[in-house]
Short mmCIF file of C-alpha atoms and ligand atoms in Angstrom, two decimals:
data_model
loop_
_atom_site.label_atom_id
_atom_site.label_comp_id
_atom_site.label_asym_id
_atom_site.label_seq_id
_atom_site.Cartn_x
_atom_site.Cartn_y
_atom_site.Cartn_z
CA MET A 1 10.51 -62.01 -21.34
CA LYS A 2 10.22 -58.71 -19.82
CA ILE A 3 6.95 -56.34 -21.62
CA SER A 4 7.19 -53.54 -18.90
CA ASN A 5 9.61 -51.24 -19.18
CA ARG A 6 9.62 -50.11 -15.09
CA LYS A 7 12.37 -51.61 -13.51
CA ARG A 8 12.34 -55.28 -10.66
CA VAL A 9 14.69 -54.89 -7.91
CA LEU A 10 14.93 -57.08 -5.37
CA VAL A 11 15.79 -55.90 -2.51
CA THR A 12 17.58 -59.34 -0.29
CA GLY A 13 17.05 -58.55 4.02
CA GLY A 14 13.82 -56.47 3.19
CA ALA A 15 12.27 -56.10 6.57
CA GLY A 16 14.78 -55.26 8.57
CA PHE A 17 15.34 -51.82 9.05
CA LEU A 18 17.42 -50.61 6.12
CA GLY A 19 15.58 -52.60 3.95
CA SER A 20 12.53 -51.19 4.45
CA HIS A 21 13.54 -48.33 4.24
CA LEU A 22 14.83 -48.94 1.36
CA CYS A 23 12.45 -50.97 -0.45
CA GLU A 24 9.95 -47.82 0.33
CA ARG A 25 12.81 -45.58 -1.54
CA LEU A 26 12.57 -47.80 -4.13
CA LEU A 27 8.46 -47.23 -4.53
CA ASP A 28 8.85 -44.36 -4.22
CA GLU A 29 10.89 -43.59 -7.46
CA GLY A 30 8.80 -46.06 -9.43
CA ALA A 31 10.09 -49.78 -9.27
CA ASP A 32 8.25 -53.07 -9.20
CA VAL A 33 10.24 -54.08 -5.59
CA MET A 34 10.51 -57.50 -4.37
CA CYS A 35 11.77 -57.55 -0.82
CA MET A 36 12.60 -61.51 0.11
CA ASP A 37 13.56 -61.88 4.11
CA ASN A 38 13.30 -65.21 6.34
CA LEU A 39 11.96 -62.93 8.94
CA TYR A 40 15.09 -64.38 11.54
CA SER A 41 15.77 -60.19 13.24
CA GLY A 42 13.24 -58.57 10.66
CA THR A 43 9.65 -57.79 11.05
CA LYS A 44 6.95 -58.01 9.33
CA ASP A 45 5.94 -54.84 10.78
CA ASN A 46 8.07 -52.80 9.19
CA ILE A 47 6.67 -53.42 6.16
CA ALA A 48 2.84 -54.18 7.17
CA HIS A 49 2.41 -50.10 5.36
CA LEU A 50 3.52 -51.00 1.88
CA LEU A 51 2.19 -54.71 1.17
CA ALA A 52 -1.28 -52.26 0.19
CA ASN A 53 0.51 -50.87 -3.01
CA PRO A 54 0.50 -53.40 -6.12
CA ARG A 55 3.79 -52.84 -7.27
CA PHE A 56 5.09 -54.47 -3.51
CA GLU A 57 5.29 -58.16 -3.09
CA PHE A 58 6.95 -59.65 0.03
CA GLN A 59 8.56 -62.69 -0.70
CA ARG A 60 9.57 -65.45 2.56
CA HIS A 61 12.45 -67.07 2.06
CA ASP A 62 15.87 -67.66 2.78
CA ILE A 63 19.13 -66.99 0.87
CA THR A 64 21.37 -69.62 1.60
CA PHE A 65 18.48 -72.03 -1.10
CA PRO A 66 18.77 -70.51 -4.41
CA VAL A 67 15.70 -68.56 -6.10
CA TYR A 68 14.42 -67.99 -10.12
CA LEU A 69 13.87 -64.49 -10.85
CA GLU A 70 13.43 -62.45 -13.01
CA VAL A 71 15.00 -58.86 -12.09
CA ASP A 72 16.63 -56.49 -13.24
CA GLU A 73 18.53 -55.02 -10.37
CA ILE A 74 20.33 -56.77 -7.02
CA TYR A 75 20.40 -54.67 -3.84
CA ASN A 76 21.82 -57.87 -0.92
CA LEU A 77 20.81 -56.52 2.71
CA ALA A 78 19.94 -60.20 4.06
CA CYS A 79 22.34 -60.81 7.08
CA PRO A 80 21.22 -60.67 10.77
CA ALA A 81 23.19 -57.33 10.86
CA SER A 82 23.32 -56.81 15.30
CA PRO A 83 25.78 -58.11 17.14
CA ILE A 84 23.16 -59.94 19.88
CA HIS A 85 20.84 -61.28 16.85
CA TYR A 86 24.16 -62.16 15.08
CA GLN A 87 25.85 -64.20 17.28
CA ARG A 88 22.66 -66.41 18.45
CA ASP A 89 23.33 -68.30 15.55
CA PRO A 90 26.97 -67.57 14.12
CA VAL A 91 27.09 -70.62 11.64
CA GLN A 92 24.08 -69.15 9.87
CA THR A 93 25.62 -65.76 9.96
CA THR A 94 29.00 -67.09 7.52
CA LYS A 95 25.67 -68.95 5.37
CA THR A 96 24.03 -66.45 4.48
CA SER A 97 26.35 -64.31 4.01
CA VAL A 98 28.36 -66.34 1.99
CA HIS A 99 25.72 -69.18 0.46
CA GLY A 100 23.18 -66.40 0.27
CA ALA A 101 26.33 -64.27 -1.90
CA ILE A 102 26.80 -67.26 -3.78
CA ASN A 103 23.38 -67.50 -4.80
CA MET A 104 22.94 -63.90 -5.51
CA LEU A 105 25.01 -63.72 -7.05
CA GLY A 106 24.76 -66.39 -9.30
CA LEU A 107 21.45 -64.65 -10.12
CA ALA A 108 22.66 -61.66 -10.95
CA LYS A 109 24.61 -63.47 -13.57
CA ARG A 110 22.14 -65.35 -15.13
CA THR A 111 19.38 -61.66 -15.14
CA LYS A 112 22.66 -59.47 -15.99
CA ALA A 113 21.54 -57.45 -13.10
CA ARG A 114 23.50 -55.35 -11.08
CA ILE A 115 23.35 -55.95 -7.66
CA PHE A 116 24.61 -54.28 -4.60
CA GLN A 117 26.33 -55.78 -1.67
CA ALA A 118 24.98 -54.43 1.36
CA SER A 119 29.34 -54.61 3.08
CA THR A 120 30.15 -52.91 7.17
CA SER A 121 32.68 -51.06 9.19
CA GLU A 122 33.78 -54.09 10.30
CA VAL A 123 35.58 -55.64 7.74
CA TYR A 124 37.65 -53.04 9.64
CA GLY A 125 38.21 -55.12 12.32
CA ASP A 126 40.23 -53.21 15.84
CA PRO A 127 40.66 -51.14 13.12
CA GLU A 128 44.89 -49.08 13.68
CA VAL A 129 44.08 -47.03 10.77
CA HIS A 130 41.95 -43.47 11.59
CA PRO A 131 40.07 -42.98 10.24
CA GLN A 132 38.63 -45.94 7.22
CA THR A 133 39.55 -45.99 3.85
CA GLU A 134 38.57 -47.89 2.09
CA ASP A 135 42.21 -49.04 0.97
CA TYR A 136 43.27 -50.02 4.72
CA TRP A 137 42.69 -54.46 4.78
CA GLY A 138 41.68 -54.01 8.09
CA ARG A 139 42.19 -55.32 11.62
CA VAL A 140 39.99 -58.83 12.50
CA ASN A 141 39.96 -61.80 14.37
CA PRO A 142 39.61 -65.10 12.64
CA ILE A 143 37.84 -66.90 15.79
CA GLY A 144 36.68 -64.83 17.77
CA VAL A 145 33.18 -64.83 18.37
CA ARG A 146 32.44 -61.62 16.03
CA SER A 147 33.92 -63.66 13.65
CA CYS A 148 31.23 -65.35 11.87
CA TYR A 149 29.70 -61.83 10.99
CA ASP A 150 33.52 -59.62 10.03
CA GLU A 151 34.51 -63.05 8.26
CA GLY A 152 31.68 -63.27 6.68
CA LYS A 153 30.73 -60.14 5.27
CA ARG A 154 34.87 -59.90 3.64
CA CYS A 155 34.87 -63.77 2.30
CA ALA A 156 31.14 -61.49 0.84
CA GLU A 157 33.54 -59.17 -0.68
CA THR A 158 35.97 -61.47 -2.42
CA LEU A 159 33.16 -63.37 -3.78
CA PHE A 160 31.66 -59.86 -5.16
CA PHE A 161 35.46 -59.11 -6.39
CA ASP A 162 35.53 -62.28 -8.33
CA TYR A 163 32.46 -62.31 -9.88
CA HIS A 164 32.92 -58.99 -11.13
CA ARG A 165 36.40 -60.29 -12.45
CA GLN A 166 35.98 -63.15 -13.61
CA HIS A 167 32.22 -63.32 -14.96
CA GLY A 168 31.72 -59.60 -15.49
CA LEU A 169 29.37 -59.27 -12.61
CA ASP A 170 27.81 -54.86 -12.12
CA ILE A 171 28.63 -54.98 -8.90
CA LYS A 172 28.49 -52.18 -6.54
CA VAL A 173 29.78 -52.95 -2.77
CA ALA A 174 28.84 -50.69 0.19
CA ARG A 175 30.92 -50.79 3.58
CA ILE A 176 28.43 -49.45 5.76
CA PHE A 177 29.12 -47.13 9.15
CA ASN A 178 27.11 -47.69 12.25
CA THR A 179 23.63 -46.27 10.87
CA TYR A 180 20.30 -45.60 13.38
CA GLY A 181 16.60 -44.58 12.20
CA PRO A 182 13.46 -46.17 12.59
CA ARG A 183 12.55 -49.33 12.65
CA MET A 184 15.46 -50.60 15.04
CA HIS A 185 14.40 -53.52 16.11
CA PRO A 186 14.06 -52.40 20.15
CA ASN A 187 15.53 -55.45 21.99
CA ASP A 188 18.84 -55.91 19.30
CA GLY A 189 21.28 -54.80 21.10
CA ARG A 190 22.78 -51.80 19.83
CA VAL A 191 23.99 -49.01 20.88
CA VAL A 192 21.78 -45.82 19.79
CA SER A 193 18.32 -48.25 20.11
CA ASN A 194 19.61 -49.93 23.37
CA PHE A 195 20.12 -46.44 25.33
CA ILE A 196 17.13 -44.33 23.85
CA VAL A 197 15.02 -47.71 25.45
CA GLN A 198 16.55 -47.80 28.72
CA ALA A 199 15.99 -43.56 28.91
CA LEU A 200 12.46 -44.17 28.00
CA LYS A 201 11.65 -46.68 30.28
CA GLY A 202 13.88 -44.78 33.11
CA GLU A 203 15.94 -48.01 33.30
CA ASN A 204 19.92 -47.45 33.63
CA ILE A 205 22.02 -46.46 30.68
CA THR A 206 24.28 -48.99 30.32
CA ILE A 207 27.33 -48.12 29.14
CA TYR A 208 29.26 -51.13 27.80
CA GLY A 209 34.07 -51.06 28.92
CA ASP A 210 34.84 -46.73 30.06
CA GLY A 211 32.32 -45.49 27.42
CA THR A 212 36.10 -44.21 25.38
CA GLN A 213 35.28 -46.26 22.29
CA THR A 214 33.81 -44.42 19.76
CA ARG A 215 31.57 -45.07 16.82
CA SER A 216 29.94 -42.91 14.19
CA PHE A 217 26.75 -42.65 13.78
CA CYS A 218 24.49 -41.89 10.39
CA TYR A 219 20.89 -41.24 9.96
CA VAL A 220 19.30 -44.13 7.71
CA ASP A 221 17.89 -41.66 5.14
CA ASP A 222 21.14 -40.49 4.02
CA LEU A 223 21.99 -43.50 4.11
CA ILE A 224 20.15 -45.11 1.71
CA GLU A 225 20.24 -41.34 -0.37
CA GLY A 226 24.11 -43.11 -0.43
CA PHE A 227 22.08 -46.46 -1.37
CA MET A 228 20.74 -45.09 -4.60
CA ARG A 229 23.35 -42.59 -5.90
CA PHE A 230 26.10 -46.07 -5.49
CA MET A 231 23.68 -48.05 -7.58
CA LYS A 232 23.27 -45.22 -10.45
CA SER A 233 26.79 -44.98 -10.92
CA GLY A 234 28.78 -45.40 -13.74
CA ASP A 235 29.51 -49.40 -13.87
CA ASP A 236 33.83 -48.26 -13.47
CA LEU A 237 32.80 -47.84 -8.99
CA ALA A 238 32.65 -50.85 -7.87
CA GLY A 239 33.64 -50.04 -4.68
CA PRO A 240 34.06 -50.17 -2.19
CA VAL A 241 32.97 -47.40 -1.16
CA ASN A 242 32.48 -46.38 2.92
CA LEU A 243 29.23 -44.83 3.28
CA GLY A 244 28.71 -43.51 6.79
CA ASN A 245 28.20 -39.84 8.92
CA PRO A 246 32.17 -38.77 9.88
CA GLY A 247 31.25 -37.18 12.81
CA GLU A 248 33.29 -38.96 15.29
CA PHE A 249 31.40 -39.31 19.29
CA THR A 250 32.41 -41.97 22.62
CA ILE A 251 29.33 -44.05 23.73
CA ARG A 252 29.58 -41.99 27.19
CA GLU A 253 29.02 -38.39 24.67
CA LEU A 254 26.05 -40.54 22.78
CA ALA A 255 24.89 -42.13 26.43
CA GLU A 256 24.94 -38.11 27.69
CA THR A 257 23.11 -37.22 24.25
CA VAL A 258 20.27 -39.49 24.90
CA LEU A 259 19.94 -39.27 28.45
CA GLU A 260 20.01 -35.54 28.32
CA MET A 261 16.90 -35.67 25.26
CA VAL A 262 15.35 -38.11 26.92
CA GLY A 263 15.06 -36.50 30.53
CA GLY A 264 13.58 -38.77 32.64
CA PRO A 265 15.53 -40.19 35.75
CA SER A 266 17.95 -42.93 34.21
CA GLN A 267 21.99 -43.57 35.25
CA ILE A 268 24.54 -44.40 33.45
CA VAL A 269 26.43 -47.43 34.64
CA TYR A 270 29.16 -49.59 33.39
CA ARG A 271 29.57 -52.49 32.37
CA SER A 272 32.38 -55.44 31.17
CA LEU A 273 33.08 -55.00 27.87
CA PRO A 274 32.47 -57.28 24.75
CA HIS A 275 35.29 -58.78 23.14
CA ASP A 276 36.98 -57.82 20.72
CA ASP A 277 34.83 -54.92 20.29
CA PRO A 278 36.59 -51.58 18.32
CA LYS A 279 37.64 -48.55 20.12
CA GLN A 280 38.03 -46.97 17.28
CA ARG A 281 35.69 -46.17 14.19
CA ARG A 282 35.56 -43.09 11.44
CA PRO A 283 34.65 -43.38 8.03
CA ASP A 284 36.58 -41.63 5.59
CA ILE A 285 34.06 -40.76 2.97
CA SER A 286 36.62 -38.83 0.51
CA LEU A 287 35.72 -41.30 -2.42
CA ALA A 288 31.87 -41.50 -1.94
CA ARG A 289 31.88 -37.22 -1.69
CA GLN A 290 34.31 -37.66 -5.48
CA HIS A 291 32.42 -40.12 -7.10
CA LEU A 292 28.91 -40.11 -5.75
CA ASP A 293 28.34 -36.19 -4.68
CA TRP A 294 27.47 -37.73 -1.34
CA GLU A 295 27.57 -36.95 2.59
CA PRO A 296 25.91 -36.78 5.43
CA LYS A 297 23.12 -33.60 6.16
CA ILE A 298 21.43 -34.79 9.47
CA PRO A 299 23.49 -33.59 11.95
CA LEU A 300 22.81 -36.53 15.90
CA LYS A 301 20.65 -34.21 17.10
CA GLU A 302 18.60 -34.16 14.73
CA GLY A 303 18.51 -37.65 14.26
CA LEU A 304 18.13 -39.09 17.32
CA ASP A 305 15.57 -36.76 17.29
CA LYS A 306 12.94 -38.85 14.55
CA THR A 307 14.35 -41.86 16.66
CA ILE A 308 12.55 -41.44 20.11
CA ALA A 309 10.19 -39.99 18.89
CA TYR A 310 8.99 -43.67 16.68
CA PHE A 311 10.79 -45.40 19.63
CA LYS A 312 8.02 -43.60 21.81
CA THR A 313 5.49 -45.06 19.99
CA LEU A 314 5.99 -48.39 20.62
P1 LIG B 401 18.18 -56.42 10.11
O1 LIG B 401 18.63 -57.41 11.24
O2 LIG B 401 17.31 -55.00 10.20
O3 LIG B 401 18.04 -56.18 8.72
C1 LIG B 401 18.67 -57.83 7.59
C2 LIG B 401 17.46 -58.41 7.39
O4 LIG B 401 17.83 -59.71 7.50
C3 LIG B 401 16.58 -58.68 8.50
O5 LIG B 401 14.67 -59.08 8.32
C4 LIG B 401 16.18 -60.59 8.43
O6 LIG B 401 15.13 -61.58 8.70
C5 LIG B 401 16.95 -60.76 6.80
N1 LIG B 401 17.94 -62.14 6.86
C6 LIG B 401 18.68 -62.62 7.78
N2 LIG B 401 19.51 -63.29 7.68
C7 LIG B 401 18.66 -64.03 6.11
C8 LIG B 401 18.19 -64.46 4.97
N3 LIG B 401 19.34 -66.06 5.29
N4 LIG B 401 17.91 -65.07 4.08
C9 LIG B 401 16.19 -64.13 4.06
N5 LIG B 401 16.39 -63.42 5.24
C10 LIG B 401 17.53 -63.07 6.04
O7 LIG B 401 20.23 -55.12 10.23
P2 LIG B 401 20.01 -54.40 9.11
O8 LIG B 401 20.85 -53.00 9.87
O9 LIG B 401 18.83 -53.80 7.98
O10 LIG B 401 21.28 -54.43 7.77
C11 LIG B 401 20.80 -54.65 6.75
C12 LIG B 401 22.29 -54.71 5.97
O11 LIG B 401 23.26 -54.00 6.44
C13 LIG B 401 22.94 -55.77 6.60
O12 LIG B 401 23.88 -57.11 5.83
C14 LIG B 401 24.34 -55.27 7.48
O13 LIG B 401 24.80 -56.30 7.32
C15 LIG B 401 24.02 -54.82 6.20
N6 LIG B 401 24.79 -53.45 7.55
C16 LIG B 401 23.65 -52.88 8.83
C17 LIG B 401 24.81 -51.91 9.76
C18 LIG B 401 23.77 -50.61 10.71
O14 LIG B 401 24.18 -50.02 11.18
N7 LIG B 401 22.37 -51.40 10.21
C19 LIG B 401 26.22 -51.33 9.07
C20 LIG B 401 26.86 -52.23 8.22
C21 LIG B 401 26.43 -52.99 7.69
N1 LIG B 402 21.56 -69.56 -8.08
C1 LIG B 402 20.28 -68.90 -8.07
N2 LIG B 402 19.84 -68.64 -8.71
C2 LIG B 402 19.46 -68.20 -10.08
C3 LIG B 402 21.09 -68.74 -10.47
C4 LIG B 402 22.09 -69.34 -9.70
O1 LIG B 402 20.44 -69.15 -7.17
O2 LIG B 402 18.81 -67.53 -11.05
C5 LIG B 402 22.58 -69.91 -7.57
C6 LIG B 402 22.72 -71.00 -7.00
O3 LIG B 402 22.46 -72.22 -6.67
C7 LIG B 402 24.61 -71.36 -7.83
C8 LIG B 402 24.81 -70.50 -6.81
O4 LIG B 402 23.64 -69.38 -7.53
O5 LIG B 402 25.22 -72.18 -7.19
C9 LIG B 402 25.57 -69.53 -8.47
O6 LIG B 402 25.16 -69.55 -9.86
P1 LIG B 402 26.02 -69.57 -10.63
O7 LIG B 402 26.15 -70.07 -12.04
O8 LIG B 402 27.12 -69.11 -10.35
O9 LIG B 402 27.48 -71.51 -10.40
P2 LIG B 402 27.54 -72.60 -10.68
O10 LIG B 402 25.88 -72.94 -10.76
O11 LIG B 402 28.23 -72.60 -11.88
O12 LIG B 402 27.99 -73.22 -10.30
N1 LIG B 403 27.52 -50.50 23.48
C1 LIG B 403 27.39 -49.68 24.95
N2 LIG B 403 26.13 -50.20 25.68
C2 LIG B 403 25.06 -50.65 24.80
C3 LIG B 403 25.17 -51.53 23.52
C4 LIG B 403 26.77 -50.80 22.67
O1 LIG B 403 28.55 -49.52 25.29
O2 LIG B 403 24.13 -51.11 25.33
C5 LIG B 403 28.35 -49.93 22.53
C6 LIG B 403 28.89 -51.54 21.96
O3 LIG B 403 30.36 -51.59 23.03
C7 LIG B 403 29.95 -51.02 20.75
C8 LIG B 403 29.73 -49.63 20.82
O4 LIG B 403 28.72 -49.17 21.58
O5 LIG B 403 31.22 -50.56 21.47
C9 LIG B 403 28.69 -50.19 19.67
O6 LIG B 403 27.79 -51.38 19.39
P1 LIG B 403 27.18 -51.81 18.72
O7 LIG B 403 26.36 -53.05 19.36
O8 LIG B 403 25.93 -50.64 18.39
O9 LIG B 403 27.70 -52.02 17.54
P2 LIG B 403 29.45 -52.01 16.66
O10 LIG B 403 29.69 -52.28 17.68
O11 LIG B 403 28.91 -53.81 15.99
O12 LIG B 403 29.34 -50.70 16.10
#
């Protein structure tokens, strides 16, 4: 039974990069926050500054196992997000997306909680539609090295929409495009963290392939604002909704920008392209603009500046 009228929010994956920023924002808005994480790719350092807050609670738990709690809202972010982390134990990655989604949906069903899913632009695979709109079904290899993540997330979307249709669950499915900022794991191999760490150490900047592949990079604060607006939107908007920054850059442009901003002796070197690496990626965010009145505000250089400052403190 609930006596207080403060909102009780569960954030799975709350000790990760995005999750820790989300917990912080929810606390700022006055919610009681339960952060659940098995610390597979996240770390307690990301939430150390929140532990003293009496409205914040950390629970070490793997969401592939059932959990019984009383909650009003759920943000399901648990899942390793960087290719080297999600490919280390691919079976566990699929389990986290699929069994984890079933457990969180079961919890949402029992508690009648609104539930948010952190889906991904990876559901579009290596896309032949550009920029990607939500009605594009994607081009995903079902048996490749990225499939544990891509297909796991696609199956999670299926489960969300089936619980919505079959059990009337109040769902919010966001397709997140590449996001960067402070608290990215320095060794997780993602391009922004890799390039900044390499430049700061004066090591070579490793471009995979010829660097003509593109990505669109969203600063974390912009993304979290999108989460909040989506979660507060009317229950007729289940999604999927793309959230990302439509500014598109080649990986070579990113390398040159980071090098110019950090300075130092680093040289750009070329390495082989990983399997199934998408050639291009840019969100069409018309839906988010129209329904959430949301668009990213922070340009790449400003976001990189804040991210470089963070990596300098490590
Ligand atoms: P992250 O790896 O920093 O965070 C994921 C968190 O989930 C980690 O703290 C990890 O320990 C935890 N976790 C993993 N498996 C778990 C399990 N079975 N039970 C409980 N906790 C578990 O990654 P992130 O960048 O913060 O990504 C958060 C979410 O957003 C992920 O679902 C990811 O797929 C999605 N996403 C992120 C991006 C991005 O660019 N950062 C893009 C698209 C989608
Ligand atoms: N579940 C959970 N917490 C809850 C309710 C359910 O972890 O508060 C899990 C439980 O393990 C179950 C899954 O969510 O298997 C799906 O729940 P649902 O009610 O949809 O299915 P059922 O219990 O009928 O299999
Ligand atoms: N990449 C790169 N050098 C690196 C790390 C990544 O050139 O040190 C490339 C990678 O091959 C991909 C892009 O940068 O084309 C984005 O990689 P990331 O792993 O950050 O995200 P994702 O591929 O999942 O979008």
